[in-house]
Amino acid sequence: MRLFKSMNERESSNWKGGAFYGFYTYLLISAVNYFYYLATENGLFSPTFIFWSGLLGTLTPN
């Protein structure tokens, strides 16, 4: 018994693109926040903003 149906080629491509953009959005914003913290000892972005920006980055159209 399968819990999920198999993805077709287009769905698979869209998933990979969304995961790519979401991960690199998260990585970039986390790096900016970290380097800002090193320079000022204050965070630039809240953890909630960092989380949601990575999640929203996955919704970019391909």
PDB file of N, CA and C in Angstrom:
ATOM      1  N   MET A   1       0.831  -1.178   0.000  1.00  0.00           N
ATOM      2  CA  MET A   1       0.000   0.000   0.000  1.00  0.00           C
ATOM      3  C   MET A   1       0.881   1.249   0.000  1.00  0.00           C
ATOM      4  N   ARG A   2       0.550   2.191  -0.857  1.00  0.00           N
ATOM      5  CA  ARG A   2       1.310   3.435  -0.944  1.00  0.00           C
ATOM      6  C   ARG A   2       0.601   4.549  -0.187  1.00  0.00           C
ATOM      7  N   LEU A   3       1.378   5.335   0.493  1.00  0.00           N
ATOM      8  CA  LEU A   3       0.828   6.474   1.205  1.00  0.00           C
ATOM      9  C   LEU A   3       0.711   7.675   0.267  1.00  0.00           C
ATOM     10  N   PHE A   4       1.688   7.841  -0.636  1.00  0.00           N
ATOM     11  CA  PHE A   4       1.691   8.949  -1.590  1.00  0.00           C
ATOM     12  C   PHE A   4       1.782   8.394  -2.999  1.00  0.00           C
ATOM     13  N   LYS A   5       1.223   9.132  -3.954  1.00  0.00           N
ATOM     14  CA  LYS A   5       1.344   8.713  -5.353  1.00  0.00           C
ATOM     15  C   LYS A   5       2.719   9.111  -5.889  1.00  0.00           C
ATOM     16  N   SER A   6       3.152   8.447  -6.923  1.00  0.00           N
ATOM     17  CA  SER A   6       4.438   8.770  -7.533  1.00  0.00           C
ATOM     18  C   SER A   6       4.328  10.094  -8.281  1.00  0.00           C
ATOM     19  N   MET A   7       5.413  10.861  -8.260  1.00  0.00           N
ATOM     20  CA  MET A   7       5.423  12.142  -8.966  1.00  0.00           C
ATOM     21  C   MET A   7       5.766  11.915 -10.428  1.00  0.00           C
ATOM     22  N   ASN A   8       5.171  12.739 -11.302  1.00  0.00           N
ATOM     23  CA  ASN A   8       5.575  12.702 -12.697  1.00  0.00           C
ATOM     24  C   ASN A   8       6.823  13.578 -12.861  1.00  0.00           C
ATOM     25  N   GLU A   9       7.348  13.650 -14.056  1.00  0.00           N
ATOM     26  CA  GLU A   9       8.607  14.364 -14.298  1.00  0.00           C
ATOM     27  C   GLU A   9       8.492  15.854 -13.966  1.00  0.00           C
ATOM     28  N   ARG A  10       7.385  16.475 -14.323  1.00  0.00           N
ATOM     29  CA  ARG A  10       7.202  17.907 -14.062  1.00  0.00           C
ATOM     30  C   ARG A  10       7.124  18.174 -12.567  1.00  0.00           C
ATOM     31  N   GLU A  11       6.372  17.373 -11.847  1.00  0.00           N
ATOM     32  CA  GLU A  11       6.257  17.544 -10.401  1.00  0.00           C
ATOM     33  C   GLU A  11       7.596  17.333  -9.712  1.00  0.00           C
ATOM     34  N   SER A  12       8.348  16.362 -10.165  1.00  0.00           N
ATOM     35  CA  SER A  12       9.663  16.095  -9.592  1.00  0.00           C
ATOM     36  C   SER A  12      10.612  17.271  -9.829  1.00  0.00           C
ATOM     37  N   SER A  13      10.571  17.828 -11.039  1.00  0.00           N
ATOM     38  CA  SER A  13      11.414  18.975 -11.375  1.00  0.00           C
ATOM     39  C   SER A  13      11.035  20.188 -10.523  1.00  0.00           C
ATOM     40  N   ASN A  14       9.744  20.427 -10.357  1.00  0.00           N
ATOM     41  CA  ASN A  14       9.294  21.555  -9.539  1.00  0.00           C
ATOM     42  C   ASN A  14       9.696  21.383  -8.084  1.00  0.00           C
ATOM     43  N   TRP A  15       9.621  20.164  -7.558  1.00  0.00           N
ATOM     44  CA  TRP A  15      10.005  19.913  -6.179  1.00  0.00           C
ATOM     45  C   TRP A  15      11.494  20.187  -5.990  1.00  0.00           C
ATOM     46  N   LYS A  16      12.315  19.716  -6.924  1.00  0.00           N
ATOM     47  CA  LYS A  16      13.759  19.930  -6.821  1.00  0.00           C
ATOM     48  C   LYS A  16      14.098  21.407  -6.896  1.00  0.00           C
ATOM     49  N   GLY A  17      13.423  22.147  -7.787  1.00  0.00           N
ATOM     50  CA  GLY A  17      13.666  23.592  -7.892  1.00  0.00           C
ATOM     51  C   GLY A  17      13.252  24.325  -6.625  1.00  0.00           C
ATOM     52  N   GLY A  18      12.106  23.957  -6.072  1.00  0.00           N
ATOM     53  CA  GLY A  18      11.650  24.594  -4.842  1.00  0.00           C
ATOM     54  C   GLY A  18      12.574  24.307  -3.677  1.00  0.00           C
ATOM     55  N   ALA A  19      13.030  23.079  -3.568  1.00  0.00           N
ATOM     56  CA  ALA A  19      13.960  22.721  -2.493  1.00  0.00           C
ATOM     57  C   ALA A  19      15.283  23.468  -2.653  1.00  0.00           C
ATOM     58  N   PHE A  20      15.736  23.626  -3.883  1.00  0.00           N
ATOM     59  CA  PHE A  20      16.982  24.349  -4.171  1.00  0.00           C
ATOM     60  C   PHE A  20      16.863  25.806  -3.734  1.00  0.00           C
ATOM     61  N   TYR A  21      15.819  26.501  -4.188  1.00  0.00           N
ATOM     62  CA  TYR A  21      15.660  27.918  -3.852  1.00  0.00           C
ATOM     63  C   TYR A  21      15.385  28.121  -2.363  1.00  0.00           C
ATOM     64  N   GLY A  22      14.597  27.257  -1.773  1.00  0.00           N
ATOM     65  CA  GLY A  22      14.312  27.371  -0.352  1.00  0.00           C
ATOM     66  C   GLY A  22      15.556  27.193   0.499  1.00  0.00           C
ATOM     67  N   PHE A  23      16.370  26.198   0.167  1.00  0.00           N
ATOM     68  CA  PHE A  23      17.583  25.945   0.939  1.00  0.00           C
ATOM     69  C   PHE A  23      18.567  27.105   0.809  1.00  0.00           C
ATOM     70  N   TYR A  24      18.788  27.592  -0.403  1.00  0.00           N
ATOM     71  CA  TYR A  24      19.755  28.672  -0.582  1.00  0.00           C
ATOM     72  C   TYR A  24      19.239  30.005  -0.057  1.00  0.00           C
ATOM     73  N   THR A  25      17.936  30.223  -0.050  1.00  0.00           N
ATOM     74  CA  THR A  25      17.382  31.411   0.606  1.00  0.00           C
ATOM     75  C   THR A  25      17.667  31.351   2.097  1.00  0.00           C
ATOM     76  N   TYR A  26      17.387  30.202   2.696  1.00  0.00           N
ATOM     77  CA  TYR A  26      17.654  29.999   4.121  1.00  0.00           C
ATOM     78  C   TYR A  26      19.146  30.173   4.423  1.00  0.00           C
ATOM     79  N   LEU A  27      19.989  29.582   3.603  1.00  0.00           N
ATOM     80  CA  LEU A  27      21.431  29.656   3.811  1.00  0.00           C
ATOM     81  C   LEU A  27      21.945  31.094   3.721  1.00  0.00           C
ATOM     82  N   LEU A  28      21.488  31.840   2.723  1.00  0.00           N
ATOM     83  CA  LEU A  28      21.936  33.218   2.535  1.00  0.00           C
ATOM     84  C   LEU A  28      21.493  34.111   3.689  1.00  0.00           C
ATOM     85  N   ILE A  29      20.234  34.002   4.085  1.00  0.00           N
ATOM     86  CA  ILE A  29      19.740  34.846   5.172  1.00  0.00           C
ATOM     87  C   ILE A  29      20.405  34.470   6.495  1.00  0.00           C
ATOM     88  N   SER A  30      20.652  33.194   6.717  1.00  0.00           N
ATOM     89  CA  SER A  30      21.353  32.771   7.929  1.00  0.00           C
ATOM     90  C   SER A  30      22.783  33.301   7.947  1.00  0.00           C
ATOM     91  N   ALA A  31      23.468  33.296   6.805  1.00  0.00           N
ATOM     92  CA  ALA A  31      24.838  33.803   6.732  1.00  0.00           C
ATOM     93  C   ALA A  31      24.876  35.311   6.984  1.00  0.00           C
ATOM     94  N   VAL A  32      23.951  36.042   6.382  1.00  0.00           N
ATOM     95  CA  VAL A  32      23.893  37.490   6.609  1.00  0.00           C
ATOM     96  C   VAL A  32      23.643  37.775   8.082  1.00  0.00           C
ATOM     97  N   ASN A  33      22.723  37.056   8.676  1.00  0.00           N
ATOM     98  CA  ASN A  33      22.415  37.250  10.096  1.00  0.00           C
ATOM     99  C   ASN A  33      23.624  36.923  10.972  1.00  0.00           C
ATOM    100  N   TYR A  34      24.340  35.863  10.643  1.00  0.00           N
ATOM    101  CA  TYR A  34      25.503  35.460  11.437  1.00  0.00           C
ATOM    102  C   TYR A  34      26.623  36.498  11.352  1.00  0.00           C
ATOM    103  N   PHE A  35      26.914  36.969  10.146  1.00  0.00           N
ATOM    104  CA  PHE A  35      27.984  37.955  10.002  1.00  0.00           C
ATOM    105  C   PHE A  35      27.599  39.292  10.639  1.00  0.00           C
ATOM    106  N   TYR A  36      26.337  39.647  10.580  1.00  0.00           N
ATOM    107  CA  TYR A  36      25.869  40.849  11.269  1.00  0.00           C
ATOM    108  C   TYR A  36      26.037  40.680  12.775  1.00  0.00           C
ATOM    109  N   TYR A  37      25.718  39.490  13.284  1.00  0.00           N
ATOM    110  CA  TYR A  37      25.884  39.211  14.707  1.00  0.00           C
ATOM    111  C   TYR A  37      27.359  39.312  15.116  1.00  0.00           C
ATOM    112  N   LEU A  38      28.273  38.810  14.292  1.00  0.00           N
ATOM    113  CA  LEU A  38      29.698  38.893  14.606  1.00  0.00           C
ATOM    114  C   LEU A  38      30.166  40.335  14.677  1.00  0.00           C
ATOM    115  N   ALA A  39      29.613  41.188  13.826  1.00  0.00           N
ATOM    116  CA  ALA A  39      30.037  42.585  13.786  1.00  0.00           C
ATOM    117  C   ALA A  39      29.410  43.424  14.891  1.00  0.00           C
ATOM    118  N   THR A  40      28.169  43.146  15.255  1.00  0.00           N
ATOM    119  CA  THR A  40      27.462  44.027  16.181  1.00  0.00           C
ATOM    120  C   THR A  40      27.007  43.363  17.477  1.00  0.00           C
ATOM    121  N   GLU A  41      27.096  42.042  17.572  1.00  0.00           N
ATOM    122  CA  GLU A  41      26.614  41.261  18.710  1.00  0.00           C
ATOM    123  C   GLU A  41      25.098  41.383  18.898  1.00  0.00           C
ATOM    124  N   ASN A  42      24.391  41.722  17.841  1.00  0.00           N
ATOM    125  CA  ASN A  42      22.926  41.738  17.804  1.00  0.00           C
ATOM    126  C   ASN A  42      22.491  41.028  16.536  1.00  0.00           C
ATOM    127  N   GLY A  43      21.398  40.294  16.625  1.00  0.00           N
ATOM    128  CA  GLY A  43      20.884  39.634  15.438  1.00  0.00           C
ATOM    129  C   GLY A  43      20.137  40.604  14.553  1.00  0.00           C
ATOM    130  N   LEU A  44      20.280  40.470  13.251  1.00  0.00           N
ATOM    131  CA  LEU A  44      19.585  41.320  12.295  1.00  0.00           C
ATOM    132  C   LEU A  44      18.166  40.806  12.070  1.00  0.00           C
ATOM    133  N   PHE A  45      18.006  39.493  11.952  1.00  0.00           N
ATOM    134  CA  PHE A  45      16.707  38.880  11.694  1.00  0.00           C
ATOM    135  C   PHE A  45      16.318  37.986  12.865  1.00  0.00           C
ATOM    136  N   SER A  46      15.030  37.868  13.091  1.00  0.00           N
ATOM    137  CA  SER A  46      14.550  36.959  14.132  1.00  0.00           C
ATOM    138  C   SER A  46      14.566  35.533  13.587  1.00  0.00           C
ATOM    139  N   PRO A  47      14.645  34.536  14.460  1.00  0.00           N
ATOM    140  CA  PRO A  47      14.592  33.149  13.987  1.00  0.00           C
ATOM    141  C   PRO A  47      13.311  32.829  13.224  1.00  0.00           C
ATOM    142  N   THR A  48      12.213  33.463  13.600  1.00  0.00           N
ATOM    143  CA  THR A  48      10.953  33.244  12.902  1.00  0.00           C
ATOM    144  C   THR A  48      11.038  33.751  11.468  1.00  0.00           C
ATOM    145  N   PHE A  49      11.634  34.924  11.275  1.00  0.00           N
ATOM    146  CA  PHE A  49      11.795  35.465   9.929  1.00  0.00           C
ATOM    147  C   PHE A  49      12.691  34.568   9.087  1.00  0.00           C
ATOM    148  N   ILE A  50      13.760  34.081   9.655  1.00  0.00           N
ATOM    149  CA  ILE A  50      14.674  33.212   8.919  1.00  0.00           C
ATOM    150  C   ILE A  50      13.963  31.930   8.495  1.00  0.00           C
ATOM    151  N   PHE A  51      13.206  31.334   9.396  1.00  0.00           N
ATOM    152  CA  PHE A  51      12.467  30.119   9.086  1.00  0.00           C
ATOM    153  C   PHE A  51      11.463  30.350   7.958  1.00  0.00           C
ATOM    154  N   TRP A  52      10.638  31.388   8.090  1.00  0.00           N
ATOM    155  CA  TRP A  52       9.593  31.632   7.093  1.00  0.00           C
ATOM    156  C   TRP A  52      10.163  32.077   5.757  1.00  0.00           C
ATOM    157  N   SER A  53      11.288  32.781   5.743  1.00  0.00           N
ATOM    158  CA  SER A  53      11.868  33.174   4.465  1.00  0.00           C
ATOM    159  C   SER A  53      12.368  31.956   3.699  1.00  0.00           C
ATOM    160  N   GLY A  54      12.937  30.980   4.409  1.00  0.00           N
ATOM    161  CA  GLY A  54      13.339  29.748   3.744  1.00  0.00           C
ATOM    162  C   GLY A  54      12.145  28.972   3.212  1.00  0.00           C
ATOM    163  N   LEU A  55      11.073  28.958   3.993  1.00  0.00           N
ATOM    164  CA  LEU A  55       9.863  28.280   3.559  1.00  0.00           C
ATOM    165  C   LEU A  55       9.227  28.973   2.363  1.00  0.00           C
ATOM    166  N   LEU A  56       9.188  30.284   2.392  1.00  0.00           N
ATOM    167  CA  LEU A  56       8.612  31.032   1.274  1.00  0.00           C
ATOM    168  C   LEU A  56       9.493  30.946   0.027  1.00  0.00           C
ATOM    169  N   GLY A  57      10.781  30.751   0.237  1.00  0.00           N
ATOM    170  CA  GLY A  57      11.685  30.589  -0.913  1.00  0.00           C
ATOM    171  C   GLY A  57      11.378  29.346  -1.723  1.00  0.00           C
ATOM    172  N   THR A  58      10.759  28.360  -1.094  1.00  0.00           N
ATOM    173  CA  THR A  58      10.408  27.147  -1.826  1.00  0.00           C
ATOM    174  C   THR A  58       9.215  27.361  -2.744  1.00  0.00           C
ATOM    175  N   LEU A  59       8.472  28.435  -2.547  1.00  0.00           N
ATOM    176  CA  LEU A  59       7.282  28.691  -3.348  1.00  0.00           C
ATOM    177  C   LEU A  59       7.574  29.498  -4.608  1.00  0.00           C
ATOM    178  N   THR A  60       8.847  29.744  -4.912  1.00  0.00           N
ATOM    179  CA  THR A  60       9.169  30.502  -6.111  1.00  0.00           C
ATOM    180  C   THR A  60       8.745  29.733  -7.352  1.00  0.00           C
ATOM    181  N   PRO A  61       8.173  30.430  -8.316  1.00  0.00           N
ATOM    182  CA  PRO A  61       7.756  29.722  -9.545  1.00  0.00           C
ATOM    183  C   PRO A  61       8.961  29.268 -10.356  1.00  0.00           C
ATOM    184  N   ASN A  62       8.822  28.107 -10.979  1.00  0.00           N
ATOM    185  CA  ASN A  62       9.909  27.573 -11.808  1.00  0.00           C
ATOM    186  C   ASN A  62       9.618  27.829 -13.265  1.00  0.00           C
TER     187      ASN A  62
END
